[in-house]
Amino acid sequence: MTSSEHAERFTSLRPLLFTIAYEILGSATESDDVLQDSYLRWADVDLATVRDTKSYLAQLVTRQALNTLRADARRREDYVGPWLPEPLLLDEQDPSTDMVLAESVSMAMLVVLETLSPDERAVFVLREVFGFDYDEIASTVGKSVATVRQIAHRAREHVQSRRKRFAPVDSAQTAQITEQFMSAATSGDVQGLLSMLAPDVTWTADSGGKVSAARKPVHGAEKVARLLMGLLGAAAGRDDVRFENAVYSHAPALLLYLNDRLEGVITVEVIDGKISNFYVIRNPDKLVAVTAPRRISR
């Protein structure tokens, strides 16, 4: 039976532990499962043998998250259409105090992390985001310190070559951006919409093959503009469809409802004042817990 001290130590670190699991998995629901399993394991630990609770629990959660990620590898390979991370609704929307943390949970960063191997992803997250020592990471992933240093270097170069400059938007910018492109798309203002899109803008939709959505990413301002005009223009005239502005993963977002049932989350990535990416979550399984606020920490 878990003691109150077990519970108190775990609860105090839960935002940190959730963030570690989420950045390794890209799934809030799977991260919840990892934390539940880790807590049950933690309950059997003799606290007298634990020197550093934070390090111990971080290692425990990382191992469980890695096991989950490796087990998911085949399932993600067989996934129908693009696989996207689950965006986070954060209970603290101002990222200005910790830009590293804000960038680490951005959709753009998580999409890049998907291109790493499980070991590379875990090492990168633990080292670059959370600042763990190489010896702690080596113990966690079961490799030598020298090997971990090599993995960290390789992962860092991989991420830096692929990620774009991160700039979180404030609430005023968020409202302005979403209102402008919604207005342009629903009114048929093609030029107005194109003026907001980067030339190489991409629309990526994750449906898991369970609902209607583009099975491949759509690239280019004109193609994405036509898609938006069709999607939002058709929805604008229906009484059973509504959109709500939101902020997910420190980025502007739209929630799409049909008959008061959440049907999608559209997250917008803005770079240099232009929309560069639309990340669209349509898979019903990924929408189950997406409106639950999350606390993150490092």
GROMACS .gro file of C-alpha atoms in nm:
model
  298
    1MET     CA    1   0.000   0.000   0.000
    2THR     CA    2   0.136   0.341  -0.093
    3SER     CA    3   0.243   0.559   0.198
    4SER     CA    4   0.150   0.925   0.217
    5GLU     CA    5   0.517   1.010   0.168
    6HIS     CA    6   0.527   0.808  -0.154
    7ALA     CA    7   0.221   0.997  -0.277
    8GLU     CA    8   0.350   1.338  -0.172
    9ARG     CA    9   0.687   1.293  -0.342
   10PHE     CA   10   0.529   1.166  -0.664
   11THR     CA   11   0.257   1.433  -0.672
   12SER     CA   12   0.505   1.717  -0.621
   13LEU     CA   13   0.702   1.599  -0.925
   14ARG     CA   14   0.406   1.499  -1.141
   15PRO     CA   15   0.424   1.800  -1.381
   16LEU     CA   16   0.792   1.726  -1.446
   17LEU     CA   17   0.732   1.352  -1.486
   18PHE     CA   18   0.439   1.410  -1.721
   19THR     CA   19   0.650   1.644  -1.933
   20ILE     CA   20   0.930   1.389  -1.965
   21ALA     CA   21   0.688   1.115  -2.069
   22TYR     CA   22   0.501   1.343  -2.308
   23GLU     CA   23   0.815   1.465  -2.485
   24ILE     CA   24   0.931   1.107  -2.533
   25LEU     CA   25   0.592   0.978  -2.649
   26GLY     CA   26   0.414   1.276  -2.803
   27SER     CA   27   0.093   1.144  -2.649
   28ALA     CA   28  -0.074   1.286  -2.340
   29THR     CA   29  -0.299   0.982  -2.295
   30GLU     CA   30  -0.008   0.739  -2.319
   31SER     CA   31   0.188   0.961  -2.079
   32ASP     CA   32  -0.094   0.932  -1.827
   33ASP     CA   33  -0.070   0.553  -1.855
   34VAL     CA   34   0.308   0.566  -1.807
   35LEU     CA   35   0.270   0.779  -1.495
   36GLN     CA   36   0.007   0.544  -1.354
   37ASP     CA   37   0.230   0.242  -1.410
   38SER     CA   38   0.533   0.426  -1.272
   39TYR     CA   39   0.338   0.526  -0.961
   40LEU     CA   40   0.246   0.164  -0.890
   41ARG     CA   41   0.613   0.067  -0.920
   42TRP     CA   42   0.713   0.361  -0.701
   43ALA     CA   43   0.471   0.241  -0.434
   44ASP     CA   44   0.685  -0.070  -0.379
   45VAL     CA   45   1.012   0.120  -0.339
   46ASP     CA   46   1.180   0.145   0.001
   47LEU     CA   47   1.223   0.521   0.038
   48ALA     CA   48   1.526   0.472   0.260
   49THR     CA   49   1.714   0.349  -0.048
   50VAL     CA   50   1.631   0.658  -0.259
   51ARG     CA   51   1.897   0.930  -0.246
   52ASP     CA   52   1.744   1.167  -0.500
   53THR     CA   53   1.370   1.137  -0.557
   54LYS     CA   54   1.368   1.356  -0.870
   55SER     CA   55   1.644   1.158  -1.040
   56TYR     CA   56   1.496   0.823  -0.936
   57LEU     CA   57   1.144   0.901  -1.059
   58ALA     CA   58   1.270   1.066  -1.379
   59GLN     CA   59   1.465   0.750  -1.459
   60LEU     CA   60   1.168   0.529  -1.375
   61VAL     CA   61   0.929   0.729  -1.595
   62THR     CA   62   1.181   0.751  -1.880
   63ARG     CA   63   1.229   0.374  -1.885
   64GLN     CA   64   0.853   0.315  -1.888
   65ALA     CA   65   0.805   0.573  -2.164
   66LEU     CA   66   1.084   0.412  -2.370
   67ASN     CA   67   0.922   0.071  -2.331
   68THR     CA   68   0.594   0.218  -2.454
   69LEU     CA   69   0.760   0.398  -2.746
   70ARG     CA   70   0.939   0.082  -2.860
   71ALA     CA   71   0.619  -0.120  -2.834
   72ASP     CA   72   0.439   0.147  -3.040
   73ALA     CA   73   0.696   0.146  -3.320
   74ARG     CA   74   0.517  -0.111  -3.537
   75ARG     CA   75   0.175   0.038  -3.468
   76ARG     CA   76   0.295   0.381  -3.577
   77GLU     CA   77   0.449   0.233  -3.892
   78ASP     CA   78   0.111   0.086  -3.982
   79TYR     CA   79  -0.077   0.405  -3.893
   80VAL     CA   80  -0.310   0.530  -4.169
   81GLY     CA   81  -0.196   0.872  -4.284
   82PRO     CA   82   0.033   1.109  -4.093
   83TRP     CA   83   0.085   1.055  -3.719
   84LEU     CA   84   0.088   1.377  -3.517
   85PRO     CA   85   0.153   1.441  -3.148
   86GLU     CA   86  -0.142   1.529  -2.928
   87PRO     CA   87  -0.139   1.907  -2.867
   88LEU     CA   88  -0.147   2.023  -2.505
   89LEU     CA   89  -0.396   2.259  -2.347
   90LEU     CA   90  -0.176   2.417  -2.082
   91ASP     CA   91  -0.314   2.563  -1.762
   92GLU     CA   92  -0.038   2.827  -1.775
   93GLN     CA   93  -0.037   2.991  -2.115
   94ASP     CA   94   0.250   3.238  -2.068
   95PRO     CA   95   0.572   3.069  -2.181
   96SER     CA   96   0.792   3.378  -2.147
   97THR     CA   97   0.956   3.260  -1.826
   98ASP     CA   98   1.087   2.939  -1.983
   99MET     CA   99   1.141   2.946  -2.356
  100VAL     CA  100   1.319   2.609  -2.358
  101LEU     CA  101   1.016   2.441  -2.203
  102ALA     CA  102   0.776   2.622  -2.434
  103GLU     CA  103   0.968   2.516  -2.745
  104SER     CA  104   1.009   2.160  -2.621
  105VAL     CA  105   0.632   2.099  -2.622
  106SER     CA  106   0.561   2.286  -2.946
  107MET     CA  107   0.409   2.083  -3.225
  108ALA     CA  108   0.700   2.170  -3.453
  109MET     CA  109   0.956   2.033  -3.207
  110LEU     CA  110   0.756   1.719  -3.133
  111VAL     CA  111   0.720   1.648  -3.504
  112VAL     CA  112   1.099   1.670  -3.537
  113LEU     CA  113   1.146   1.442  -3.234
  114GLU     CA  114   0.934   1.181  -3.414
  115THR     CA  115   1.219   1.143  -3.664
  116LEU     CA  116   1.464   1.029  -3.392
  117SER     CA  117   1.513   0.674  -3.273
  118PRO     CA  118   1.367   0.595  -2.927
  119ASP     CA  119   1.711   0.613  -2.761
  120GLU     CA  120   1.801   0.937  -2.943
  121ARG     CA  121   1.472   1.092  -2.841
  122ALA     CA  122   1.508   0.998  -2.474
  123VAL     CA  123   1.870   1.115  -2.457
  124PHE     CA  124   1.791   1.443  -2.632
  125VAL     CA  125   1.495   1.518  -2.405
  126LEU     CA  126   1.678   1.433  -2.083
  127ARG     CA  127   1.992   1.625  -2.179
  128GLU     CA  128   1.873   1.925  -2.381
  129VAL     CA  129   1.543   1.998  -2.207
  130PHE     CA  130   1.593   1.875  -1.852
  131GLY     CA  131   1.970   1.904  -1.818
  132PHE     CA  132   2.039   1.562  -1.669
  133ASP     CA  133   2.402   1.452  -1.640
  134TYR     CA  134   2.536   1.203  -1.890
  135ASP     CA  135   2.593   0.942  -1.621
  136GLU     CA  136   2.229   0.969  -1.508
  137ILE     CA  137   2.110   0.932  -1.867
  138ALA     CA  138   2.345   0.638  -1.927
  139SER     CA  139   2.199   0.458  -1.627
  140THR     CA  140   1.847   0.531  -1.749
  141VAL     CA  141   1.888   0.402  -2.105
  142GLY     CA  142   2.131   0.123  -2.018
  143LYS     CA  143   2.427   0.243  -2.223
  144SER     CA  144   2.777   0.365  -2.147
  145VAL     CA  145   2.846   0.732  -2.085
  146ALA     CA  146   3.060   0.749  -2.399
  147THR     CA  147   2.779   0.602  -2.608
  148VAL     CA  148   2.527   0.843  -2.458
  149ARG     CA  149   2.751   1.137  -2.543
  150GLN     CA  150   2.763   1.018  -2.904
  151ILE     CA  151   2.386   0.972  -2.915
  152ALA     CA  152   2.332   1.317  -2.766
  153HIS     CA  153   2.562   1.479  -3.023
  154ARG     CA  154   2.394   1.297  -3.312
  155ALA     CA  155   2.044   1.380  -3.188
  156ARG     CA  156   2.131   1.746  -3.127
  157GLU     CA  157   2.265   1.789  -3.480
  158HIS     CA  158   1.962   1.611  -3.624
  159VAL     CA  159   1.716   1.834  -3.439
  160GLN     CA  160   1.904   2.158  -3.508
  161SER     CA  161   1.913   2.085  -3.880
  162ARG     CA  162   1.537   2.033  -3.895
  163ARG     CA  163   1.371   2.264  -3.646
  164LYS     CA  164   1.262   2.615  -3.730
  165ARG     CA  165   1.297   2.921  -3.510
  166PHE     CA  166   1.044   2.910  -3.228
  167ALA     CA  167   0.850   3.221  -3.130
  168PRO     CA  168   0.547   3.176  -2.905
  169VAL     CA  169   0.260   3.416  -2.962
  170ASP     CA  170   0.076   3.607  -2.694
  171SER     CA  171  -0.300   3.601  -2.646
  172ALA     CA  172  -0.359   3.919  -2.848
  173GLN     CA  173  -0.161   3.786  -3.143
  174THR     CA  174  -0.338   3.453  -3.114
  175ALA     CA  175  -0.682   3.612  -3.134
  176GLN     CA  176  -0.579   3.834  -3.423
  177ILE     CA  177  -0.424   3.554  -3.629
  178THR     CA  178  -0.712   3.310  -3.588
  179GLU     CA  179  -0.979   3.575  -3.648
  180GLN     CA  180  -0.806   3.702  -3.960
  181PHE     CA  181  -0.766   3.369  -4.130
  182MET     CA  182  -1.112   3.251  -4.024
  183SER     CA  183  -1.264   3.569  -4.165
  184ALA     CA  184  -1.072   3.539  -4.490
  185ALA     CA  185  -1.150   3.170  -4.535
  186THR     CA  186  -1.520   3.193  -4.455
  187SER     CA  187  -1.579   3.508  -4.664
  188GLY     CA  188  -1.402   3.380  -4.973
  189ASP     CA  189  -1.122   3.636  -4.951
  190VAL     CA  190  -0.858   3.433  -5.133
  191GLN     CA  191  -0.599   3.712  -5.150
  192GLY     CA  192  -0.648   3.796  -4.786
  193LEU     CA  193  -0.595   3.433  -4.693
  194LEU     CA  194  -0.290   3.396  -4.918
  195SER     CA  195  -0.134   3.703  -4.759
  196MET     CA  196  -0.132   3.521  -4.425
  197LEU     CA  197   0.027   3.199  -4.553
  198ALA     CA  198   0.396   3.129  -4.602
  199PRO     CA  199   0.472   3.016  -4.960
  200ASP     CA  200   0.570   2.669  -4.835
  201VAL     CA  201   0.289   2.636  -4.581
  202THR     CA  202   0.185   2.277  -4.505
  203TRP     CA  203  -0.145   2.127  -4.390
  204THR     CA  204  -0.099   1.796  -4.204
  205ALA     CA  205  -0.405   1.607  -4.080
  206ASP     CA  206  -0.402   1.311  -3.841
  207SER     CA  207  -0.716   1.100  -3.872
  208GLY     CA  208  -0.577   0.750  -3.820
  209GLY     CA  209  -0.805   0.651  -4.107
  210LYS     CA  210  -1.105   0.674  -3.873
  211VAL     CA  211  -1.261   0.994  -4.010
  212SER     CA  212  -1.245   1.193  -4.331
  213ALA     CA  213  -0.920   1.389  -4.372
  214ALA     CA  214  -0.635   1.431  -4.618
  215ARG     CA  215  -0.422   1.115  -4.606
  216LYS     CA  216  -0.108   1.305  -4.715
  217PRO     CA  217   0.024   1.650  -4.619
  218VAL     CA  218  -0.086   1.934  -4.849
  219HIS     CA  219   0.197   2.170  -4.945
  220GLY     CA  220   0.198   2.524  -5.085
  221ALA     CA  221  -0.001   2.840  -5.019
  222GLU     CA  222  -0.247   2.806  -5.307
  223LYS     CA  223  -0.335   2.442  -5.236
  224VAL     CA  224  -0.370   2.502  -4.861
  225ALA     CA  225  -0.579   2.815  -4.924
  226ARG     CA  226  -0.819   2.619  -5.146
  227LEU     CA  227  -0.847   2.348  -4.881
  228LEU     CA  228  -0.920   2.606  -4.609
  229MET     CA  229  -1.174   2.786  -4.825
  230GLY     CA  230  -1.356   2.460  -4.886
  231LEU     CA  231  -1.342   2.336  -4.529
  232LEU     CA  232  -1.415   2.655  -4.338
  233GLY     CA  233  -1.636   2.809  -4.603
  234ALA     CA  234  -1.870   2.509  -4.601
  235ALA     CA  235  -1.874   2.493  -4.222
  236ALA     CA  236  -1.950   2.864  -4.180
  237GLY     CA  237  -2.301   2.831  -4.316
  238ARG     CA  238  -2.406   2.544  -4.090
  239ASP     CA  239  -2.588   2.590  -3.760
  240ASP     CA  240  -2.454   2.263  -3.622
  241VAL     CA  241  -2.089   2.361  -3.670
  242ARG     CA  242  -1.894   2.604  -3.456
  243PHE     CA  243  -1.534   2.702  -3.402
  244GLU     CA  244  -1.366   2.818  -3.083
  245ASN     CA  245  -1.036   3.002  -3.055
  246ALA     CA  246  -0.784   2.842  -2.821
  247VAL     CA  247  -0.414   2.817  -2.742
  248TYR     CA  248  -0.253   2.473  -2.760
  249SER     CA  249   0.114   2.402  -2.701
  250HIS     CA  250   0.179   2.778  -2.691
  251ALA     CA  251   0.034   2.828  -3.040
  252PRO     CA  252  -0.294   2.957  -3.189
  253ALA     CA  253  -0.555   2.687  -3.236
  254LEU     CA  254  -0.913   2.632  -3.345
  255LEU     CA  255  -1.149   2.378  -3.195
  256LEU     CA  256  -1.404   2.238  -3.441
  257TYR     CA  257  -1.736   2.123  -3.298
  258LEU     CA  258  -2.020   1.941  -3.472
  259ASN     CA  259  -2.342   1.927  -3.270
  260ASP     CA  260  -2.137   2.021  -2.963
  261ARG     CA  261  -1.907   1.721  -3.016
  262LEU     CA  262  -1.539   1.799  -3.061
  263GLU     CA  263  -1.438   1.691  -3.411
  264GLY     CA  264  -1.094   1.842  -3.448
  265VAL     CA  265  -0.815   2.062  -3.317
  266ILE     CA  266  -0.629   2.279  -3.568
  267THR     CA  267  -0.299   2.413  -3.434
  268VAL     CA  268  -0.132   2.694  -3.625
  269GLU     CA  269   0.244   2.750  -3.641
  270VAL     CA  270   0.344   3.111  -3.711
  271ILE     CA  271   0.695   3.211  -3.823
  272ASP     CA  272   0.788   3.570  -3.910
  273GLY     CA  273   0.423   3.672  -3.913
  274LYS     CA  274   0.318   3.404  -4.162
  275ILE     CA  275   0.137   3.077  -4.103
  276SER     CA  276   0.387   2.803  -4.191
  277ASN     CA  277   0.205   2.491  -4.068
  278PHE     CA  278  -0.141   2.368  -3.983
  279TYR     CA  279  -0.141   2.059  -3.759
  280VAL     CA  280  -0.487   1.901  -3.757
  281ILE     CA  281  -0.595   1.637  -3.507
  282ARG     CA  282  -0.903   1.449  -3.629
  283ASN     CA  283  -0.846   1.100  -3.487
  284PRO     CA  284  -1.125   1.056  -3.228
  285ASP     CA  285  -0.889   0.862  -3.000
  286LYS     CA  286  -0.662   1.165  -2.975
  287LEU     CA  287  -0.949   1.401  -2.897
  288VAL     CA  288  -1.074   1.216  -2.588
  289ALA     CA  289  -0.857   1.403  -2.338
  290VAL     CA  290  -0.735   1.696  -2.547
  291THR     CA  291  -0.948   1.953  -2.362
  292ALA     CA  292  -0.806   1.859  -2.021
  293PRO     CA  293  -0.559   2.128  -1.902
  294ARG     CA  294  -0.208   2.000  -1.831
  295ARG     CA  295   0.067   2.123  -1.604
  296ILE     CA  296   0.421   2.098  -1.737
  297SER     CA  297   0.755   2.166  -1.572
  298ARG     CA  298   1.126   2.097  -1.596
   0.00000   0.00000   0.00000
